[in-house]
């Protein structure tokens, strides 16, 4: 299990979202148009959302996640 608090601390000023309702909202795209994807993804929920605002923030986020072996889904 990953210590998401430690990841958030490392990311520092990079915006992160850990509120469950906002994570659920941000974990959704238009997958429900597909009956197959709806069954597979309906219960899926991001553990943490990072709102990177620059290329440098993306690089820092990916480096921190890689160091902790945290999978990343790009939206």
Short mmCIF file of C-alpha atoms in Angstrom, two decimals:
data_model
loop_
_atom_site.label_atom_id
_atom_site.label_comp_id
_atom_site.label_asym_id
_atom_site.label_seq_id
_atom_site.Cartn_x
_atom_site.Cartn_y
_atom_site.Cartn_z
CA UNK A 1 0.00 0.00 0.00
CA UNK A 2 1.31 3.45 -0.91
CA UNK A 3 1.50 6.26 1.63
CA UNK A 4 -0.45 8.87 -0.31
CA UNK A 5 0.18 11.50 2.37
CA UNK A 6 3.92 11.14 1.81
CA UNK A 7 3.38 11.44 -1.94
CA UNK A 8 1.32 14.61 -1.42
CA UNK A 9 4.03 16.06 0.83
CA UNK A 10 6.68 15.32 -1.79
CA UNK A 11 4.59 16.97 -4.50
CA UNK A 12 4.42 20.08 -2.31
CA UNK A 13 2.76 22.96 -4.16
CA UNK A 14 1.45 20.76 -6.98
CA UNK A 15 -2.32 20.62 -6.56
CA UNK A 16 -3.67 17.27 -5.38
CA UNK A 17 -7.25 16.20 -4.69
CA UNK A 18 -8.05 13.57 -2.08
CA UNK A 19 -11.70 14.44 -1.38
CA UNK A 20 -13.72 11.27 -2.21
CA UNK A 21 -16.50 13.07 -4.09
CA UNK A 22 -14.06 15.05 -6.23
CA UNK A 23 -11.91 11.94 -6.84
CA UNK A 24 -15.02 10.08 -8.03
CA UNK A 25 -15.97 12.97 -10.33
CA UNK A 26 -12.44 13.22 -11.75
CA UNK A 27 -12.24 9.44 -12.20
CA UNK A 28 -14.99 9.52 -14.79
CA UNK A 29 -14.83 10.00 -18.51
CA UNK A 30 -17.43 8.82 -20.98
CA UNK A 31 -16.81 5.11 -20.36
CA UNK A 32 -20.53 4.51 -19.71
CA UNK A 33 -21.23 4.76 -23.43
CA UNK A 34 -19.78 1.26 -23.69
CA UNK A 35 -21.68 -1.51 -21.86
CA UNK A 36 -18.43 -3.47 -21.53
CA UNK A 37 -16.45 -0.57 -20.07
CA UNK A 38 -19.36 0.39 -17.80
CA UNK A 39 -19.23 -3.05 -16.13
CA UNK A 40 -15.44 -2.93 -15.85
CA UNK A 41 -14.99 0.67 -14.70
CA UNK A 42 -18.12 1.58 -12.74
CA UNK A 43 -16.47 0.92 -9.38
CA UNK A 44 -13.05 2.33 -10.37
CA UNK A 45 -11.90 5.32 -8.33
CA UNK A 46 -8.62 7.21 -8.28
CA UNK A 47 -6.75 7.09 -4.98
CA UNK A 48 -5.43 10.60 -5.58
CA UNK A 49 -5.84 13.18 -8.34
CA UNK A 50 -2.94 15.43 -9.29
CA UNK A 51 -3.73 18.62 -11.20
CA UNK A 52 -0.42 19.41 -12.87
CA UNK A 53 -0.30 22.86 -14.45
CA UNK A 54 3.03 22.69 -16.27
CA UNK A 55 5.41 20.27 -17.90
CA UNK A 56 7.70 20.57 -14.86
CA UNK A 57 4.85 19.56 -12.55
CA UNK A 58 4.09 16.56 -14.77
CA UNK A 59 7.73 15.47 -14.68
CA UNK A 60 7.89 15.88 -10.88
CA UNK A 61 4.64 13.96 -10.43
CA UNK A 62 5.72 11.09 -12.65
CA UNK A 63 9.13 10.90 -10.94
CA UNK A 64 7.54 10.77 -7.48
CA UNK A 65 5.02 8.14 -8.57
CA UNK A 66 7.70 6.06 -10.27
CA UNK A 67 9.88 6.13 -7.14
CA UNK A 68 6.92 4.77 -5.14
CA UNK A 69 5.76 2.37 -7.86
CA UNK A 70 2.40 4.16 -8.03
CA UNK A 71 0.51 3.53 -11.27
CA UNK A 72 -0.56 6.66 -13.17
CA UNK A 73 -3.58 7.10 -15.41
CA UNK A 74 -3.37 10.23 -17.57
CA UNK A 75 -6.54 12.16 -18.32
#
